[in-house]
Amino acid sequence: MSESTPSRTAIAVIGGLWTVFFFLGMSPGYYTPALSNILASRGLGSDWVAYAFMVGPIAALISPLIVGSIADNRFPAQKVFAVIGMVSGVLLACAFAALERLNSPYLFLGLFAAASIVAAPMWSMLASISMVHLRSGEREFPVVRLGGTLGWMAAGVLTSFVFHFEGSPGAGYAAAVTRFVGAAFALFLPNTPPMGNSRSIRTLLGLDAFRLLKERDHLVFFSVTALLSIPVAVFFMHTPMHLIALGNTTPSATMTIGQISEIVAMLLMAVVMTRFRVKTVLMIALGLSALRYGFFSVAGATSNSAWLIAGISLHGLCYTLYFITGQLFLDRRVDPMMRTQAQGLLTLASNGVGSVIGIVFGKFLYDFTVVQQHGGWTTYWWVQAALTALCLPIMAIFYKGVAAKKEAA
């Protein structure tokens, strides 16, 4: 990676991107940590919890590449982002209204799925928009991305201590309003016109992104990302339930401890990315991810929530060092005309393929170990730790990187 320091981005641009990231992170921060308990309060069991958490990953299989291609080839990205944000906000409010009235859990699930399909590309799109306008992405992107982390934290605190939405559909209403506000702010972001002009069906469906997998390091990175996302998928689905089982009455607020470590990691990213190879950073992230679930397993064995909280505190480091590094890696290595699609492919691998498998497997494992008491939480988390650890040798052996003199990848 070059050591030269580009001129700094205008404060107004950084502030605008930070604000949109804040609202984008705040929206799911209201309902994601509380969703298991919200569904339980409406009399819906573990099957419905799994179905609800599977909606987002299935959505990530459908829309990110297509919407990314539209932004790369047809319309200004910030306008596409604003439109899908507003539409998904309306659908999200309708979904939680259906849940509150409990006319039919299928109606809730259908509306929730529609909201998720529309919203699935938002994180990858905003990352791509940021990379276009930030003059030093490796130094400045973690700063603007920090807004999303702080938004998520703020939502968790508000959910637990101000609105008391731990088991209430009100969390969904708050999320919908927040998403709509963030979408409105996006209209004031700098113009991000499409850089491509292809009209082929293949391109407009986002299928060109799969050509990235012809390069060995890209294939290894996306494969490990999908594998890592299998155990990551259950973090927000089952950790709050384990917290409650250990006597914690404010799981949404407790889960924000992970965002505190994420803040620290974001602030260190500029130093990390200039001093270490990408492979080294990814390996550290994978090791910490396995350790996190190891701590969770000890919490199950000892019934001591301190171990669970210790594992939660590692979550931010794990997420930032792997996924934010991955976004920067793609921005550096991919043709500018394919950046939004590349970020969409990352969403497909992590929030899509890996998460779908992870939630299905996690639901089966939870029922077998916790519900049917074959080893309980201890065994449940040890299996997740082992799956995470499997990523380490794959990355170590097969990821090669490029010459150090060209970039620290």
Coordinates of C-alpha atoms in Angstrom, one line a residue:
M1 CA 0.0 0.0 0.0
S2 CA 1.3 3.4 -0.8
E3 CA 2.5 5.5 2.1
S4 CA 1.6 8.8 0.4
T5 CA -1.1 10.9 2.1
P6 CA -3.8 12.3 -0.3
S7 CA -5.4 15.7 0.5
R8 CA -8.2 15.5 3.0
T9 CA -11.8 15.3 2.1
A10 CA -14.0 18.3 2.8
I11 CA -15.5 18.2 6.3
A12 CA -19.1 18.7 4.9
V13 CA -18.7 15.5 2.8
I14 CA -17.3 13.5 5.8
G15 CA -20.1 14.9 8.0
G16 CA -22.8 14.0 5.5
L17 CA -21.6 10.5 5.0
W18 CA -21.2 10.0 8.8
T19 CA -24.8 11.2 9.4
V20 CA -26.3 8.8 6.9
F21 CA -24.2 6.0 8.3
F22 CA -25.5 6.9 11.8
F23 CA -29.2 6.6 10.8
L24 CA -28.5 3.5 8.7
G25 CA -26.9 1.8 11.8
M26 CA -29.5 3.1 14.2
S27 CA -32.4 1.5 12.3
P28 CA -31.5 -2.2 12.7
G29 CA -30.0 -1.4 16.1
Y30 CA -33.5 -0.8 17.4
Y31 CA -35.0 -4.2 16.5
T32 CA -32.2 -6.7 15.7
P33 CA -30.9 -7.4 19.3
A34 CA -34.5 -7.3 20.5
L35 CA -36.2 -9.3 17.8
S36 CA -36.0 -12.7 19.5
N37 CA -37.6 -11.3 22.6
I38 CA -40.2 -9.3 20.6
L39 CA -41.3 -12.5 18.8
A40 CA -41.4 -14.4 22.1
S41 CA -43.6 -11.7 23.7
R42 CA -46.1 -12.3 20.9
G43 CA -46.1 -16.0 21.6
L44 CA -43.9 -17.0 18.6
G45 CA -41.3 -19.8 19.3
S46 CA -37.9 -20.7 18.1
D47 CA -39.2 -21.6 14.6
W48 CA -40.5 -18.1 14.0
V49 CA -37.3 -16.6 15.4
A50 CA -35.3 -18.6 12.9
Y51 CA -37.7 -17.6 10.1
A52 CA -37.4 -13.9 10.9
F53 CA -33.6 -14.0 11.1
M54 CA -33.5 -15.9 7.8
V55 CA -35.4 -13.2 6.0
G56 CA -32.4 -10.8 5.8
P57 CA -29.9 -13.3 4.5
I58 CA -32.4 -14.5 1.8
A59 CA -32.9 -10.9 0.8
A60 CA -29.1 -10.5 0.5
L61 CA -29.1 -13.3 -2.0
I62 CA -31.6 -11.4 -4.2
S63 CA -31.1 -7.6 -4.4
P64 CA -27.5 -6.3 -3.6
L65 CA -26.0 -7.3 -7.0
I66 CA -28.9 -6.1 -9.0
V67 CA -29.3 -2.8 -7.2
G68 CA -25.5 -2.4 -7.3
S69 CA -25.5 -2.8 -11.0
I70 CA -28.2 -0.2 -11.4
A71 CA -26.1 2.3 -9.4
D72 CA -23.0 1.4 -11.4
N73 CA -24.7 1.7 -14.8
R74 CA -28.0 3.6 -14.7
F75 CA -28.8 6.1 -11.9
P76 CA -26.9 8.2 -9.4
A77 CA -26.1 6.0 -6.4
Q78 CA -27.2 8.5 -3.7
K79 CA -30.7 8.7 -5.3
V80 CA -31.1 4.9 -5.6
F81 CA -30.0 4.7 -1.9
A82 CA -32.6 7.3 -0.8
V83 CA -35.4 5.6 -2.7
I84 CA -34.8 2.1 -1.4
G85 CA -34.4 3.6 2.1
M86 CA -37.8 5.3 2.1
V87 CA -39.6 2.3 0.6
S88 CA -38.0 -0.1 3.0
G89 CA -38.9 2.2 5.9
V90 CA -42.6 2.1 5.0
L91 CA -42.6 -1.7 4.6
L92 CA -40.8 -2.1 7.9
A93 CA -43.5 0.0 9.7
C94 CA -46.2 -2.1 8.1
A95 CA -44.4 -5.3 9.2
F96 CA -44.3 -4.4 12.8
A97 CA -47.8 -3.1 12.7
A98 CA -48.9 -6.6 11.6
L99 CA -46.8 -8.2 14.3
E100 CA -48.4 -5.9 17.0
R101 CA -51.9 -6.8 15.8
L102 CA -50.8 -10.4 15.2
N103 CA -53.4 -10.9 12.5
S104 CA -51.0 -13.5 11.1
P105 CA -47.4 -14.1 11.7
Y106 CA -47.1 -14.9 8.0
L107 CA -48.2 -11.4 7.1
F108 CA -45.5 -10.0 9.4
L109 CA -42.9 -12.3 7.8
G110 CA -44.0 -11.3 4.3
L111 CA -43.8 -7.6 4.9
F112 CA -40.5 -8.0 6.8
A113 CA -39.1 -10.0 3.9
A114 CA -40.2 -7.2 1.5
A115 CA -38.5 -4.6 3.6
S116 CA -35.4 -6.6 3.9
I117 CA -35.2 -7.3 0.1
V118 CA -35.5 -3.6 -0.6
A119 CA -33.0 -2.6 2.1
A120 CA -30.4 -5.3 1.6
P121 CA -28.1 -3.3 -0.7
M122 CA -28.0 -0.2 1.6
W123 CA -24.8 -0.9 3.5
S124 CA -22.8 -1.9 0.5
M125 CA -24.1 1.0 -1.5
L126 CA -23.2 3.6 1.1
A127 CA -19.8 2.1 1.4
S128 CA -19.3 2.4 -2.3
I129 CA -20.6 6.0 -2.3
S130 CA -18.1 6.8 0.5
M131 CA -15.2 5.3 -1.4
V132 CA -15.9 7.5 -4.4
H133 CA -15.9 10.7 -2.4
L134 CA -13.3 10.1 0.3
R135 CA -9.8 11.1 -0.9
S136 CA -8.1 8.7 1.5
G137 CA -10.5 5.8 2.0
E138 CA -8.2 3.8 4.2
R139 CA -7.9 6.7 6.7
E140 CA -11.3 8.3 6.3
F141 CA -13.7 5.5 5.6
P142 CA -13.4 4.0 9.2
V143 CA -14.3 7.5 10.5
V144 CA -17.5 7.8 8.5
R145 CA -18.3 4.1 9.1
L146 CA -18.1 4.8 12.8
G147 CA -21.3 6.7 12.5
G148 CA -23.1 3.4 11.8
T149 CA -21.6 1.9 15.0
L150 CA -22.6 4.8 17.1
G151 CA -26.1 4.8 15.6
W152 CA -26.5 1.1 16.5
M153 CA -25.3 1.8 20.1
A154 CA -27.6 4.7 20.5
A155 CA -30.6 2.6 19.4
G156 CA -29.7 -0.2 21.9
V157 CA -29.5 2.2 24.8
L158 CA -32.8 3.9 23.8
T159 CA -34.5 0.5 23.4
S160 CA -33.5 -0.7 26.8
F161 CA -33.5 2.5 29.0
V162 CA -35.7 5.1 27.3
F163 CA -38.4 3.5 25.2
H164 CA -38.4 0.1 27.0
F165 CA -38.9 -1.7 23.7
E166 CA -37.1 -5.0 24.7
G167 CA -40.2 -7.0 23.9
S168 CA -42.3 -4.5 22.0
P169 CA -43.0 -4.0 18.3
G170 CA -42.4 -0.3 19.0
A171 CA -38.7 -1.1 18.3
G172 CA -39.8 -1.7 14.7
Y173 CA -41.6 1.6 14.4
A174 CA -38.6 3.5 15.7
A175 CA -36.4 1.7 13.2
A176 CA -38.8 2.6 10.3
V177 CA -38.8 6.3 11.2
T178 CA -35.0 6.3 11.5
R179 CA -34.5 4.6 8.2
F180 CA -36.8 7.1 6.5
V181 CA -34.8 10.0 8.0
G182 CA -31.5 8.5 6.9
A183 CA -32.8 8.1 3.4
A184 CA -33.8 11.8 3.3
F185 CA -30.4 12.9 4.4
A186 CA -28.9 10.8 1.6
L187 CA -30.4 13.1 -0.9
F188 CA -28.0 15.8 0.2
L189 CA -24.9 13.6 -0.3
P190 CA -22.5 14.6 -3.2
N191 CA -23.7 13.4 -6.6
T192 CA -22.4 9.9 -7.4
P193 CA -23.2 9.3 -11.1
P194 CA -23.0 5.8 -12.7
M195 CA -19.5 5.1 -14.1
G196 CA -20.6 2.3 -16.5
N197 CA -23.0 2.4 -19.4
S198 CA -23.7 -1.3 -20.1
R199 CA -27.2 -2.3 -21.0
S200 CA -26.7 -6.1 -21.2
I201 CA -29.0 -8.3 -19.2
R202 CA -26.0 -10.0 -17.6
T203 CA -24.6 -6.6 -16.4
L204 CA -28.0 -5.3 -15.2
L205 CA -28.6 -8.5 -13.2
G206 CA -25.2 -7.9 -11.5
L207 CA -23.7 -11.1 -12.8
D208 CA -20.5 -9.5 -13.9
A209 CA -19.4 -9.3 -10.3
F210 CA -18.8 -13.1 -10.3
R211 CA -15.9 -12.5 -12.7
L212 CA -14.0 -11.3 -9.6
L213 CA -13.9 -14.9 -8.4
K214 CA -11.5 -15.8 -11.2
E215 CA -8.7 -14.1 -9.3
R216 CA -7.4 -16.5 -6.6
D217 CA -7.2 -14.1 -3.7
H218 CA -10.7 -12.8 -4.4
L219 CA -12.1 -16.4 -4.4
V220 CA -10.3 -17.2 -1.1
F221 CA -11.6 -14.0 0.5
F222 CA -15.2 -14.5 -0.6
S223 CA -15.2 -18.2 0.3
V224 CA -13.8 -17.6 3.8
T225 CA -16.2 -14.7 4.3
A226 CA -19.2 -17.0 3.5
L227 CA -17.8 -19.7 5.9
L228 CA -17.1 -17.2 8.7
S229 CA -20.7 -15.8 8.3
I230 CA -22.2 -19.2 9.2
P231 CA -21.3 -18.8 12.9
V232 CA -21.6 -15.0 12.8
A233 CA -25.2 -15.4 11.7
V234 CA -26.4 -16.5 15.2
F235 CA -24.7 -13.8 17.2
F236 CA -27.7 -11.5 17.3
M237 CA -30.2 -14.4 17.2
H238 CA -29.1 -16.4 20.2
T239 CA -26.7 -14.2 22.3
P240 CA -29.6 -12.1 23.7
M241 CA -31.5 -15.3 24.6
H242 CA -28.4 -16.6 26.4
L243 CA -28.1 -13.3 28.3
I244 CA -31.7 -13.6 29.5
A245 CA -31.1 -17.2 30.5
L246 CA -28.3 -15.9 32.7
G247 CA -30.5 -13.3 34.3
N248 CA -29.7 -10.2 32.2
T249 CA -32.8 -8.0 32.0
T250 CA -31.4 -5.4 29.4
P251 CA -29.9 -7.6 26.6
S252 CA -30.2 -4.9 23.9
A253 CA -28.1 -2.5 26.0
T254 CA -25.7 -5.2 27.0
M255 CA -25.2 -6.1 23.3
T256 CA -23.9 -2.5 22.6
I257 CA -20.7 -3.4 24.5
G258 CA -19.7 -5.0 21.2
Q259 CA -20.0 -1.6 19.5
I260 CA -17.7 0.0 22.1
S261 CA -14.9 -2.3 20.9
E262 CA -16.0 -1.5 17.3
I263 CA -15.4 2.2 18.0
V264 CA -11.9 1.4 19.2
A265 CA -11.2 -0.8 16.2
M266 CA -12.5 1.9 13.8
L267 CA -10.2 4.5 15.3
L268 CA -7.2 2.2 14.9
M269 CA -8.0 1.2 11.3
A270 CA -5.9 3.9 9.8
V271 CA -2.8 2.8 11.7
V272 CA -3.6 -0.9 11.2
M273 CA -4.1 -0.6 7.4
T274 CA -0.8 1.2 6.9
R275 CA 1.3 -1.1 9.1
F276 CA 0.0 -4.6 8.5
R277 CA -0.8 -6.6 5.4
V278 CA -4.4 -7.3 4.7
K279 CA -3.8 -11.0 5.2
T280 CA -2.4 -10.4 8.7
V281 CA -5.4 -8.2 9.7
L282 CA -7.8 -10.8 8.4
M283 CA -6.0 -13.6 10.3
I284 CA -6.1 -11.7 13.6
A285 CA -9.9 -11.1 13.1
L286 CA -10.5 -14.8 12.5
G287 CA -8.6 -15.7 15.6
L288 CA -10.5 -13.2 17.8
S289 CA -13.8 -14.5 16.3
A290 CA -13.1 -18.0 17.4
L291 CA -12.0 -16.8 20.8
R292 CA -15.3 -14.8 21.2
Y293 CA -17.4 -18.0 20.9
G294 CA -14.9 -19.8 23.1
F295 CA -15.8 -17.3 25.8
F296 CA -19.5 -17.8 25.1
S297 CA -19.0 -21.6 25.7
V298 CA -17.3 -21.0 29.0
A299 CA -20.3 -18.8 30.0
G300 CA -22.5 -21.8 29.3
A301 CA -20.3 -24.1 31.3
T302 CA -20.0 -21.8 34.3
S303 CA -23.4 -19.9 34.1
N304 CA -21.3 -16.8 34.6
S305 CA -22.5 -13.9 32.4
A306 CA -19.1 -12.2 32.7
W307 CA -17.7 -14.7 30.1
L308 CA -20.6 -13.9 27.8
I309 CA -19.9 -10.1 28.1
A310 CA -16.2 -10.7 27.5
G311 CA -17.1 -12.4 24.2
I312 CA -19.5 -9.7 23.3
S313 CA -16.8 -7.1 23.9
L314 CA -14.7 -8.8 21.2
H315 CA -17.4 -8.6 18.6
G316 CA -16.6 -5.1 17.4
L317 CA -12.9 -6.0 16.9
C318 CA -13.9 -9.1 15.0
Y319 CA -16.3 -7.3 12.8
T320 CA -14.2 -4.3 12.0
L321 CA -10.9 -6.1 11.4
Y322 CA -12.5 -8.5 9.0
F323 CA -15.4 -6.9 7.2
I324 CA -14.2 -3.2 7.1
T325 CA -10.8 -4.5 6.0
G326 CA -12.5 -6.5 3.4
Q327 CA -14.4 -3.5 2.1
L328 CA -11.2 -1.5 1.8
F329 CA -9.5 -4.5 0.2
L330 CA -12.2 -4.6 -2.5
D331 CA -12.1 -0.9 -3.1
R332 CA -8.4 -1.1 -3.7
R333 CA -8.4 -4.2 -5.9
V334 CA -11.5 -3.8 -8.0
D335 CA -12.1 -1.7 -11.2
P336 CA -14.0 1.6 -10.2
M337 CA -16.8 0.7 -12.6
M338 CA -17.5 -2.5 -10.6
R339 CA -17.1 -1.2 -7.0
T340 CA -20.7 -1.2 -6.0
Q341 CA -21.3 -4.6 -7.5
A342 CA -18.1 -5.9 -5.7
Q343 CA -19.5 -4.6 -2.4
G344 CA -22.8 -6.2 -3.3
L345 CA -21.0 -9.5 -3.8
L346 CA -19.5 -9.2 -0.4
T347 CA -23.0 -8.7 1.0
L348 CA -24.2 -11.7 -0.9
A349 CA -21.4 -13.9 0.5
S350 CA -21.7 -12.7 4.1
N351 CA -25.3 -11.6 4.7
G352 CA -26.6 -13.9 2.1
V353 CA -25.1 -17.3 1.5
G354 CA -23.2 -17.6 4.8
S355 CA -26.1 -16.2 6.9
V356 CA -28.8 -18.4 5.4
I357 CA -26.7 -21.6 6.1
G358 CA -25.8 -20.2 9.5
I359 CA -29.3 -19.6 10.6
V360 CA -30.7 -22.9 9.4
F361 CA -27.8 -24.7 11.0
G362 CA -27.9 -22.6 14.1
K363 CA -31.6 -23.2 14.6
F364 CA -31.1 -27.0 14.3
L365 CA -28.1 -26.9 16.7
Y366 CA -29.9 -24.7 19.2
D367 CA -32.9 -27.1 19.3
F368 CA -30.6 -30.1 19.7
T369 CA -28.2 -28.7 22.3
V370 CA -30.2 -26.1 24.3
V371 CA -33.9 -27.1 23.9
Q372 CA -33.3 -30.9 24.0
Q373 CA -30.5 -30.4 26.5
H374 CA -27.7 -32.3 24.6
G375 CA -24.8 -30.3 26.0
G376 CA -26.7 -27.0 26.4
W377 CA -25.1 -23.6 25.6
T378 CA -21.7 -25.0 26.2
T379 CA -21.8 -27.4 23.3
Y380 CA -23.7 -24.9 21.1
W381 CA -21.0 -22.3 21.3
W382 CA -18.1 -24.7 21.1
V383 CA -19.4 -25.9 17.7
Q384 CA -19.7 -22.3 16.5
A385 CA -16.1 -21.6 17.7
A386 CA -14.9 -24.7 15.8
L387 CA -16.5 -23.5 12.6
T388 CA -14.9 -20.1 13.0
A389 CA -11.5 -21.6 13.7
L390 CA -11.8 -23.6 10.4
C391 CA -11.4 -20.4 8.5
L392 CA -7.9 -19.8 9.8
P393 CA -6.0 -22.6 8.0
I394 CA -7.9 -21.8 4.8
M395 CA -6.9 -18.2 4.8
A396 CA -3.3 -19.0 5.9
I397 CA -2.7 -21.6 3.2
F398 CA -4.6 -20.3 0.1
Y399 CA -4.5 -16.5 0.4
K400 CA -1.3 -15.2 -1.2
G401 CA -1.6 -11.4 -1.5
V402 CA 0.2 -9.2 -4.0
A403 CA 3.7 -7.9 -3.9
A404 CA 4.4 -5.8 -0.8
K405 CA 6.0 -3.1 -2.9
K406 CA 2.7 -2.6 -4.7
E407 CA 0.3 -2.8 -1.8
A408 CA 0.1 -4.4 1.6
A409 CA -2.5 -7.0 0.6

